[in-house]
Coordinates of C-alpha atoms in Angstrom, one line a residue:
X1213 CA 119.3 -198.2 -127.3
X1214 CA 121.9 -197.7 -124.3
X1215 CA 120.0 -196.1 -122.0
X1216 CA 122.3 -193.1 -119.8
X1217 CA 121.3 -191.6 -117.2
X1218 CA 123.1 -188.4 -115.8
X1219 CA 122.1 -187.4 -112.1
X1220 CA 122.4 -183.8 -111.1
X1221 CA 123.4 -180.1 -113.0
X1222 CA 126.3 -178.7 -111.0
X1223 CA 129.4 -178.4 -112.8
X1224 CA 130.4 -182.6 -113.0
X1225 CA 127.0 -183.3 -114.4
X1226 CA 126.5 -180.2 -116.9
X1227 CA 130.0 -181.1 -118.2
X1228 CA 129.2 -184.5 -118.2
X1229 CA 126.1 -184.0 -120.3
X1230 CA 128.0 -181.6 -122.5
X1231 CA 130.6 -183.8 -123.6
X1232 CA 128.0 -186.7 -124.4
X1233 CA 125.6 -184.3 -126.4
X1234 CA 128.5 -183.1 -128.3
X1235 CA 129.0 -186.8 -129.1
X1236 CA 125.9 -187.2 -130.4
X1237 CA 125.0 -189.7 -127.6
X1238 CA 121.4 -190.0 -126.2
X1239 CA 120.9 -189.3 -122.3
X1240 CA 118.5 -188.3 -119.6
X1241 CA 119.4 -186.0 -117.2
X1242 CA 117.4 -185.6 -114.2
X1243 CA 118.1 -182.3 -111.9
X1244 CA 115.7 -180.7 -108.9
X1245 CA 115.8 -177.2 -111.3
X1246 CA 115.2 -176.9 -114.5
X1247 CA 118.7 -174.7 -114.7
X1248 CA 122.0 -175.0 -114.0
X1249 CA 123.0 -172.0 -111.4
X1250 CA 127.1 -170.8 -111.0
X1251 CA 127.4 -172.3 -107.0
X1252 CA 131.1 -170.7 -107.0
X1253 CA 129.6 -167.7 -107.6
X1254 CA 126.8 -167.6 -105.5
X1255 CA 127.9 -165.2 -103.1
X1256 CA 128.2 -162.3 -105.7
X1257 CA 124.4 -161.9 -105.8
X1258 CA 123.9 -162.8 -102.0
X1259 CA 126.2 -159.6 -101.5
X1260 CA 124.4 -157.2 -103.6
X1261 CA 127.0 -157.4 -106.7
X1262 CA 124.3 -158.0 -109.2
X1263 CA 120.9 -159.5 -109.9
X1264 CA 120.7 -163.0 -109.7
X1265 CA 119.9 -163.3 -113.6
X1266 CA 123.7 -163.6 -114.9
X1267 CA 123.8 -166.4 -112.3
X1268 CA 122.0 -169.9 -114.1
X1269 CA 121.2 -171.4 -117.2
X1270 CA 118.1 -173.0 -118.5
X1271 CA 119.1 -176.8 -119.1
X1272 CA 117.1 -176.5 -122.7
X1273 CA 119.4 -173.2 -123.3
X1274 CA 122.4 -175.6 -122.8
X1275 CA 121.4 -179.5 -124.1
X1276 CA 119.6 -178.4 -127.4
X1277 CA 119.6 -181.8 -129.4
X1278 CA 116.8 -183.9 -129.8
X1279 CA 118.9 -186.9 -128.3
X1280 CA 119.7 -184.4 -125.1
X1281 CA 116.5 -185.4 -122.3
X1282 CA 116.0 -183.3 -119.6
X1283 CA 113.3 -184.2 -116.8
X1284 CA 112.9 -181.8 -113.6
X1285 CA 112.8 -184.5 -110.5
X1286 CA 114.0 -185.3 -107.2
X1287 CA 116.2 -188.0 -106.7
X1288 CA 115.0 -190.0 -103.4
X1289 CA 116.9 -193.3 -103.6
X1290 CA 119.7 -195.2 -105.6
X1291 CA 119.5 -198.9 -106.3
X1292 CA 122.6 -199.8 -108.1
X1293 CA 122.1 -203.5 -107.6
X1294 CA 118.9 -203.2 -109.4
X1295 CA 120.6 -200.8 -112.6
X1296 CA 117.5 -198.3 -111.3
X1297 CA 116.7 -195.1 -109.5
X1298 CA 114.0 -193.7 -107.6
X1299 CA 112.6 -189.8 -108.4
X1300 CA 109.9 -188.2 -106.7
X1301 CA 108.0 -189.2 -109.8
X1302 CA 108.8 -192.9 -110.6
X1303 CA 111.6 -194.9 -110.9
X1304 CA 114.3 -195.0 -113.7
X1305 CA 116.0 -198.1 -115.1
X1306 CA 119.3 -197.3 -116.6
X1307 CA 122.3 -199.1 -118.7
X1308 CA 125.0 -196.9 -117.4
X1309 CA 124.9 -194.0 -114.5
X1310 CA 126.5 -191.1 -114.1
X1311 CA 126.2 -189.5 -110.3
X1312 CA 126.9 -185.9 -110.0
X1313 CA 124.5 -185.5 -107.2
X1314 CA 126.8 -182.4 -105.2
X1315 CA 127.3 -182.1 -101.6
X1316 CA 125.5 -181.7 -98.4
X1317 CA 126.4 -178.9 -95.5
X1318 CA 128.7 -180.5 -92.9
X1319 CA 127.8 -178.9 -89.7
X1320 CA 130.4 -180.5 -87.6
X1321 CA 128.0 -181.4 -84.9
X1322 CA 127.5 -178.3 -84.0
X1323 CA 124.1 -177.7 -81.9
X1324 CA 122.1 -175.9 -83.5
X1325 CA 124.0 -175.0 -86.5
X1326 CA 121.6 -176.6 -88.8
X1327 CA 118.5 -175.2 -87.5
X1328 CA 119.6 -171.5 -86.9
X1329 CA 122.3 -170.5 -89.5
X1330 CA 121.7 -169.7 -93.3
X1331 CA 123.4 -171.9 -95.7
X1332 CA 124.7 -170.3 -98.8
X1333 CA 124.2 -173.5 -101.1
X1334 CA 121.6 -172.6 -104.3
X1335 CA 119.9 -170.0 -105.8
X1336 CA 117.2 -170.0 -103.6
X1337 CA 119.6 -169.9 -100.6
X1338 CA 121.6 -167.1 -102.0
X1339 CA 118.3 -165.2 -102.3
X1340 CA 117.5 -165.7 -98.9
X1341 CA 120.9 -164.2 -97.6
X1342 CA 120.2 -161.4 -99.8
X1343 CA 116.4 -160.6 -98.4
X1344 CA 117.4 -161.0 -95.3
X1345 CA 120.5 -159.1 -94.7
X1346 CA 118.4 -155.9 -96.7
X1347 CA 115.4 -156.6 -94.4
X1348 CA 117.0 -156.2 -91.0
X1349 CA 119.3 -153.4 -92.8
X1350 CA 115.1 -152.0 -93.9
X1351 CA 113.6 -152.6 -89.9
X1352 CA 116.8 -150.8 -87.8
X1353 CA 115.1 -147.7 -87.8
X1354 CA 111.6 -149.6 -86.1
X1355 CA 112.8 -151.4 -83.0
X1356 CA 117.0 -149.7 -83.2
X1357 CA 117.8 -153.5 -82.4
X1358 CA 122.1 -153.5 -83.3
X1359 CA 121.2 -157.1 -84.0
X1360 CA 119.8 -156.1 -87.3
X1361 CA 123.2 -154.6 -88.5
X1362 CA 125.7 -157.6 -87.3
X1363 CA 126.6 -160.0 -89.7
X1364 CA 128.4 -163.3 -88.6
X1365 CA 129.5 -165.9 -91.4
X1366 CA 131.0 -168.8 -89.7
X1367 CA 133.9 -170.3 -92.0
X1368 CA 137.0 -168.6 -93.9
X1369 CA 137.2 -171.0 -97.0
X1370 CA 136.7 -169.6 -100.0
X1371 CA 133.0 -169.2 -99.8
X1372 CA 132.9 -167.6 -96.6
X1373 CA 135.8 -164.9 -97.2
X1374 CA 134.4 -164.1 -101.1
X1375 CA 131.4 -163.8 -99.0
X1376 CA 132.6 -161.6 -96.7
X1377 CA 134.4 -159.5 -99.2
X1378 CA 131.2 -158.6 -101.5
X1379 CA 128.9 -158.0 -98.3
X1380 CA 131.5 -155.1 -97.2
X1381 CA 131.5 -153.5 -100.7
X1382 CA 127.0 -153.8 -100.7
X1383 CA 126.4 -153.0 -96.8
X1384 CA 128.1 -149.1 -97.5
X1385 CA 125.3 -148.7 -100.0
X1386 CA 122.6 -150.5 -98.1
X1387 CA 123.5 -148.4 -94.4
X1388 CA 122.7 -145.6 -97.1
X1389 CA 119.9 -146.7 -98.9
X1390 CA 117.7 -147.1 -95.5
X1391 CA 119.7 -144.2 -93.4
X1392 CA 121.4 -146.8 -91.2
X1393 CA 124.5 -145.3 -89.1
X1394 CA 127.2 -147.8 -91.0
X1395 CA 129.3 -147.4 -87.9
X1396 CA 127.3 -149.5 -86.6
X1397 CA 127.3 -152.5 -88.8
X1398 CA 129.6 -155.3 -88.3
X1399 CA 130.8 -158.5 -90.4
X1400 CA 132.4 -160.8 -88.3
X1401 CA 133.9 -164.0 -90.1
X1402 CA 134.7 -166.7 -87.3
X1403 CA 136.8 -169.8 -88.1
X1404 CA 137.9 -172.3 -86.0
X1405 CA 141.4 -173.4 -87.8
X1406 CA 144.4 -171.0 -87.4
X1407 CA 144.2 -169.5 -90.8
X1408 CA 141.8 -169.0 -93.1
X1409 CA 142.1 -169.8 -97.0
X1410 CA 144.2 -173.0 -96.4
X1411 CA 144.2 -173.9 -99.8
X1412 CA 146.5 -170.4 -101.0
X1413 CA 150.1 -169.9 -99.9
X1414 CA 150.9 -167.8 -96.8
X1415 CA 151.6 -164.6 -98.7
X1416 CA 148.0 -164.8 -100.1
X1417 CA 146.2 -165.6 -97.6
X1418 CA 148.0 -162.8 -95.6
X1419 CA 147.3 -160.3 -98.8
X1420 CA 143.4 -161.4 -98.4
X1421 CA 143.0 -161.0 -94.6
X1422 CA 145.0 -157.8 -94.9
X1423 CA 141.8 -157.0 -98.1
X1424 CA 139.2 -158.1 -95.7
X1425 CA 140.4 -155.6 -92.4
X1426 CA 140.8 -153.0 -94.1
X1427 CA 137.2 -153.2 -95.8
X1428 CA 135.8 -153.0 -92.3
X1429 CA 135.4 -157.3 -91.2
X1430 CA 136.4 -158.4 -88.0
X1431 CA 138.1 -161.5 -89.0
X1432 CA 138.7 -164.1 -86.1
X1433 CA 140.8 -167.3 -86.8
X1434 CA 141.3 -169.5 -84.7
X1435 CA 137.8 -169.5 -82.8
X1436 CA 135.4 -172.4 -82.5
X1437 CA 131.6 -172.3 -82.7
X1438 CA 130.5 -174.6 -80.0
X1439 CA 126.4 -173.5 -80.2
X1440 CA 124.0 -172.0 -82.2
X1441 CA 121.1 -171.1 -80.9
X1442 CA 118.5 -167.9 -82.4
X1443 CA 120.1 -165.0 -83.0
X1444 CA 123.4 -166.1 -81.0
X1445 CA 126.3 -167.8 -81.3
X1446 CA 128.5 -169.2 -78.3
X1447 CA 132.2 -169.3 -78.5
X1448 CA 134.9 -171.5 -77.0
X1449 CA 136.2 -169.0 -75.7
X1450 CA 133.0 -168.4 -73.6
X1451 CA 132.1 -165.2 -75.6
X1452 CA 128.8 -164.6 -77.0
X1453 CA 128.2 -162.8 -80.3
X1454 CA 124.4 -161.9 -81.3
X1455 CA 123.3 -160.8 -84.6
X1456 CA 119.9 -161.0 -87.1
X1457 CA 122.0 -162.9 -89.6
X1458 CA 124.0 -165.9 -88.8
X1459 CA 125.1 -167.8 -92.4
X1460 CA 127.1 -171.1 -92.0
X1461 CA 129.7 -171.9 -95.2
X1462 CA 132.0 -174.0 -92.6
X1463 CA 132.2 -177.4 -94.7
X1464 CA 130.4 -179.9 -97.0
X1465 CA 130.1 -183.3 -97.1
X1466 CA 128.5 -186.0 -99.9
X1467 CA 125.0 -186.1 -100.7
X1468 CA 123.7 -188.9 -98.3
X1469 CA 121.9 -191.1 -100.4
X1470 CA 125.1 -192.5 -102.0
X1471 CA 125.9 -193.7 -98.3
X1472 CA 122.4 -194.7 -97.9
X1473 CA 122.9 -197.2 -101.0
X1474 CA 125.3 -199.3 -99.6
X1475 CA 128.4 -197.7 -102.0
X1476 CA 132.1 -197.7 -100.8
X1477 CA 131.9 -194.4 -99.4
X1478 CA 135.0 -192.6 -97.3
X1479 CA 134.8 -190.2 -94.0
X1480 CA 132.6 -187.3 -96.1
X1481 CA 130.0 -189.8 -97.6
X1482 CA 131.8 -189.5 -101.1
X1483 CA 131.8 -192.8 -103.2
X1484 CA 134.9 -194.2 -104.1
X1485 CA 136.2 -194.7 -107.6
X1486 CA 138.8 -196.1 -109.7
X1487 CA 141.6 -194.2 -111.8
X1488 CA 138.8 -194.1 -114.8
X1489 CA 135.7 -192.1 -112.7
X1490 CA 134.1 -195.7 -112.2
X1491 CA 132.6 -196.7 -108.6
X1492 CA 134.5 -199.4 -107.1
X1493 CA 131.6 -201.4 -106.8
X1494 CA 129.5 -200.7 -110.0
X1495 CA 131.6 -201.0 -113.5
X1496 CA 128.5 -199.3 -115.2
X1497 CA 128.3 -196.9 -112.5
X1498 CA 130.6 -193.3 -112.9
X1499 CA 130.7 -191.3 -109.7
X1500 CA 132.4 -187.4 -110.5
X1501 CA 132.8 -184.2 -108.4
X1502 CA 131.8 -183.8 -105.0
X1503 CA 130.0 -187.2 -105.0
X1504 CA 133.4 -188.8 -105.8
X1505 CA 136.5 -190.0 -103.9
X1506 CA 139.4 -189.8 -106.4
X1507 CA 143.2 -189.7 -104.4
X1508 CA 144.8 -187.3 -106.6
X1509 CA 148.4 -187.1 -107.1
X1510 CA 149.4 -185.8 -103.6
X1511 CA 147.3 -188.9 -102.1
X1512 CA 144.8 -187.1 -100.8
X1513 CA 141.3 -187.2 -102.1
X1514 CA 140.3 -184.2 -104.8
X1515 CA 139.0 -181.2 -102.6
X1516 CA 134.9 -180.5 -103.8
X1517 CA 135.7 -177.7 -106.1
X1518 CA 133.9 -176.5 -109.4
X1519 CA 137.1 -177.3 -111.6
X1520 CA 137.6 -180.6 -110.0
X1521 CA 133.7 -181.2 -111.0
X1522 CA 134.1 -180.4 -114.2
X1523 CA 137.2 -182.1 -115.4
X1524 CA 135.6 -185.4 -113.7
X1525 CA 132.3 -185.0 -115.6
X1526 CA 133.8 -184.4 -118.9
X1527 CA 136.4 -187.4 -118.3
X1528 CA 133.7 -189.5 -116.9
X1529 CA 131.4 -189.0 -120.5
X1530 CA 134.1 -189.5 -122.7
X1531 CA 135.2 -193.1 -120.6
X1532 CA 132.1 -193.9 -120.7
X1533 CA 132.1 -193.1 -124.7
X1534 CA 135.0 -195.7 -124.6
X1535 CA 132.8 -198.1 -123.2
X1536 CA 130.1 -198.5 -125.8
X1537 CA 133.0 -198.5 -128.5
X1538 CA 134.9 -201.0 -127.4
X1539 CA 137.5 -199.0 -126.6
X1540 CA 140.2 -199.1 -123.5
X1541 CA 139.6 -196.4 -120.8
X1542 CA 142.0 -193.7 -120.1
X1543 CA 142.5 -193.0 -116.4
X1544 CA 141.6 -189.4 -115.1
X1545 CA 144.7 -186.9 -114.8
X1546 CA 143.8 -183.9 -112.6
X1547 CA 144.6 -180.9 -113.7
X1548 CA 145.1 -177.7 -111.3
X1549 CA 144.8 -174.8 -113.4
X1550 CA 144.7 -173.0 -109.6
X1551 CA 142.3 -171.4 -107.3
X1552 CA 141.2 -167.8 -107.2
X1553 CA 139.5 -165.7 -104.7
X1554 CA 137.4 -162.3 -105.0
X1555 CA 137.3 -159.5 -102.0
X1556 CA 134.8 -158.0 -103.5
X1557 CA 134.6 -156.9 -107.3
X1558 CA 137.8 -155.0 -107.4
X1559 CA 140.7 -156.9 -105.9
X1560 CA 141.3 -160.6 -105.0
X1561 CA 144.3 -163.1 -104.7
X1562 CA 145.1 -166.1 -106.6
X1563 CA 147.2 -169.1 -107.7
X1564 CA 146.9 -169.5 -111.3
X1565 CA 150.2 -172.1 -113.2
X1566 CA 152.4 -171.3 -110.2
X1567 CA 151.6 -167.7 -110.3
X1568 CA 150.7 -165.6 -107.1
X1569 CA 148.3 -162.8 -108.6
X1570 CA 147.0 -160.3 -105.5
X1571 CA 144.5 -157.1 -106.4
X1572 CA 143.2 -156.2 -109.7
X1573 CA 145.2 -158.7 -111.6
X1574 CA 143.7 -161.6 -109.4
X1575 CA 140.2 -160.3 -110.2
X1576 CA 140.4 -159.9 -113.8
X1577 CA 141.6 -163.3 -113.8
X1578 CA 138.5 -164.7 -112.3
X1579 CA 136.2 -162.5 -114.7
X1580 CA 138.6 -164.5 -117.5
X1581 CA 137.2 -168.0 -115.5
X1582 CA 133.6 -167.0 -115.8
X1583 CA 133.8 -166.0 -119.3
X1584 CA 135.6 -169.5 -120.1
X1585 CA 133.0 -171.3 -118.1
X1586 CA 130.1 -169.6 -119.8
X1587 CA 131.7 -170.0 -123.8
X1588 CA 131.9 -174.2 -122.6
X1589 CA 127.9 -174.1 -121.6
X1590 CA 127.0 -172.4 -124.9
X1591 CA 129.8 -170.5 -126.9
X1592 CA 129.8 -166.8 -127.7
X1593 CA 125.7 -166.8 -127.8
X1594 CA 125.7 -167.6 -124.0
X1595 CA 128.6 -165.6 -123.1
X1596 CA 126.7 -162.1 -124.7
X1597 CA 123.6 -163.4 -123.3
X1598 CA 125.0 -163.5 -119.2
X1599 CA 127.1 -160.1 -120.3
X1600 CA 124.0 -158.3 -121.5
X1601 CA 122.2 -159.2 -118.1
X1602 CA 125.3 -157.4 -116.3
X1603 CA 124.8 -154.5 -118.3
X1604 CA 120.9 -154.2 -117.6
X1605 CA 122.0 -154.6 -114.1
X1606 CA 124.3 -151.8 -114.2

């Protein structure tokens, strides 16, 4: 029997192990969790929007075939010369691999970034933003430290600003739920390019940083973090902000072991592939999402997003489909279907087939995505399940 093996349960690998169970074609995946969590919408429940249930899947839930293998394990080293990778609990020989492994934070070489600053990355990271903002919110009234109630998210991509936007609709409830003057609470989002949501059109970036002042966050573009130390950030300007909770959501960059395994790898540690999802180096090797450098039709390498992800994995299993039948791969063919952001649960902006949305319309739109993602993972069944879980929440 071919063996397959699948590394990693973000959106390029579930999709990747999708398409092959739905073929009817045996694999192992091997993922740290024994669920797949939502990472695009991770900063819904680390801003108080709901629990964090709605928010993963149990692998089993999803890969329900008897051909479908799913071992909980940590990836520690890649030997594609050998056909074999190392886990935390042995090593794993392989006919074909598929690497889905995600990304890694790029701090930017900023001091101390790393070792002061949340990362909003998992479901365990998410959680920890969410404790942590509630617990200095929960110890104000003890020491009446204004630390406790500043907030400062360093990066305006899309994760930082959606974060931004939910923690300004949750921190009016939260001043209220511990009797915290919400005067005196601050967001402050801090990034160092000129705009923030580079990826939008002017006019919707403008309708978004419009959305966030008026919710109450100081928004500075165009300022550099040059130092992070505890409880303080340092400017280029020469300005020092302080505050309880410092979260970091300024860039990613590969995971480092496909570096570390001698693959053709660009500036961001992603491995490089050819028009059908294979590594350059390895024929029997398929690199997708975040872990892969694929120059899309503007020449430029496909940015790490979830859609991105999971066209590649789905492309990637039905190539490598192609392979054990003899048959001629097809090359991958991105498609944009556009990029949506949420200020909160009530209003957001959006590029969707060459269509501006801004407000309600742009947020409906995104509810539309997560119910599409969810009926792909496990059809109507899943999509009531995650919608009950809002409702209990509610």
């Amino acid at each position: 029997m071919t063996r397959i093996l699948v590394l990693g349960a973000g959106y390029g690998g579930m999709m990747t192990a999708i398409e092959l169970e739905q073929a009817g074609q045996p694999f192992t995946l091997v993922n740290k969790h024994d669920y797949h969590y939502f990472t695009t919408l991770l900063h819904e429940p680390a801003g108080g929007r709901h629990a964090f249930e709605p928010y993963y899947v149990d692998l089993h839930d999803v890969l329900r075939r008897d051909t479908s293998h799913v071992r909980k394990d940590l990836v520690i080293e890649l030997r594609p010369y050998e056909n074999r990778v190392l886990t935390q609990s042995g090593p794993i020989d392989y006919d074909y691999l598929v690497i889905a492994l995600g990304n890694a934070p790029e701090f930017f070489g900023i001091p101390g970034m790393q070792e002061h600053a949340l990362l909003l990355r998992s479901l365990q990271t998410a959680r920890q933003i969410n404790r942590q903002i509630e617990q200095a919110f929960a110890t104000y009234h003890q020491d009446q430290d204004e630390r406790n109630l500043r907030i400062i998210v360093g990066g305006a991509g899309l994760t930082g600003v959606e974060l931004c936007g939910e923690l300004a609709d949750w921190l009016p409830e939260l001043a209220g739920k511990y009797g915290v003057p919400f005067a005196k609470v601050e967001v402050v989002n801090l990034e160092a390019a000129p705009t923030i949501l580079p990826m939008l059109p002017v006019e919707l970036r403008a309708a978004a940083e419009s959305a966030l002042r008026q919710k109450g966050v100081k928004l500075l573009t165009g300022v550099a973090i040059t130092k992070v130390r505890h409880e303080r950030v340092e400017l280029h300007t020469g300005d020092v902000l302080e505050a309880k909770t410092i979260i970091w959501t300024g860039g990613v960059r590969a995971n480092p072991l496909l570096e570390k395994a001698c693959l053709t790898t660009d500036s961001r540690g992603r491995a490089l592939v050819d028009a059908y999802l294979q590594s350059v180096d390895f024929a029997n090797v398929f690199v997708v999402g975040d872990s892969a450098s694929f120059t899309g039709a503007d020449g430029a390498p496909l940015p790490p997003t979830g859609q991105a992800a999971a066209q590649m994995g789905e492309w990637a299993a039905r190539n490598l489909i192609n392979r054990l039948h003899n048959r001629p791969l097809e090359p991958f063919h991105f498609v944009n279907r556009g990029t949506l952001a949420s200020i909160g649960p009530e209003f957001g902006v959006g590029r969707v087939q060459g269509v501006n949305a801004v407000g309600v319309s742009a947020s409906l739109l995104k509810e539309a995505s997560k119910l599409k993602y969810l009926f792909r993972l496990g059809g109507l069944r899943m999509v009531k399940q995650k919608r009950g879980q809002l409702k209990r929440k509610e």
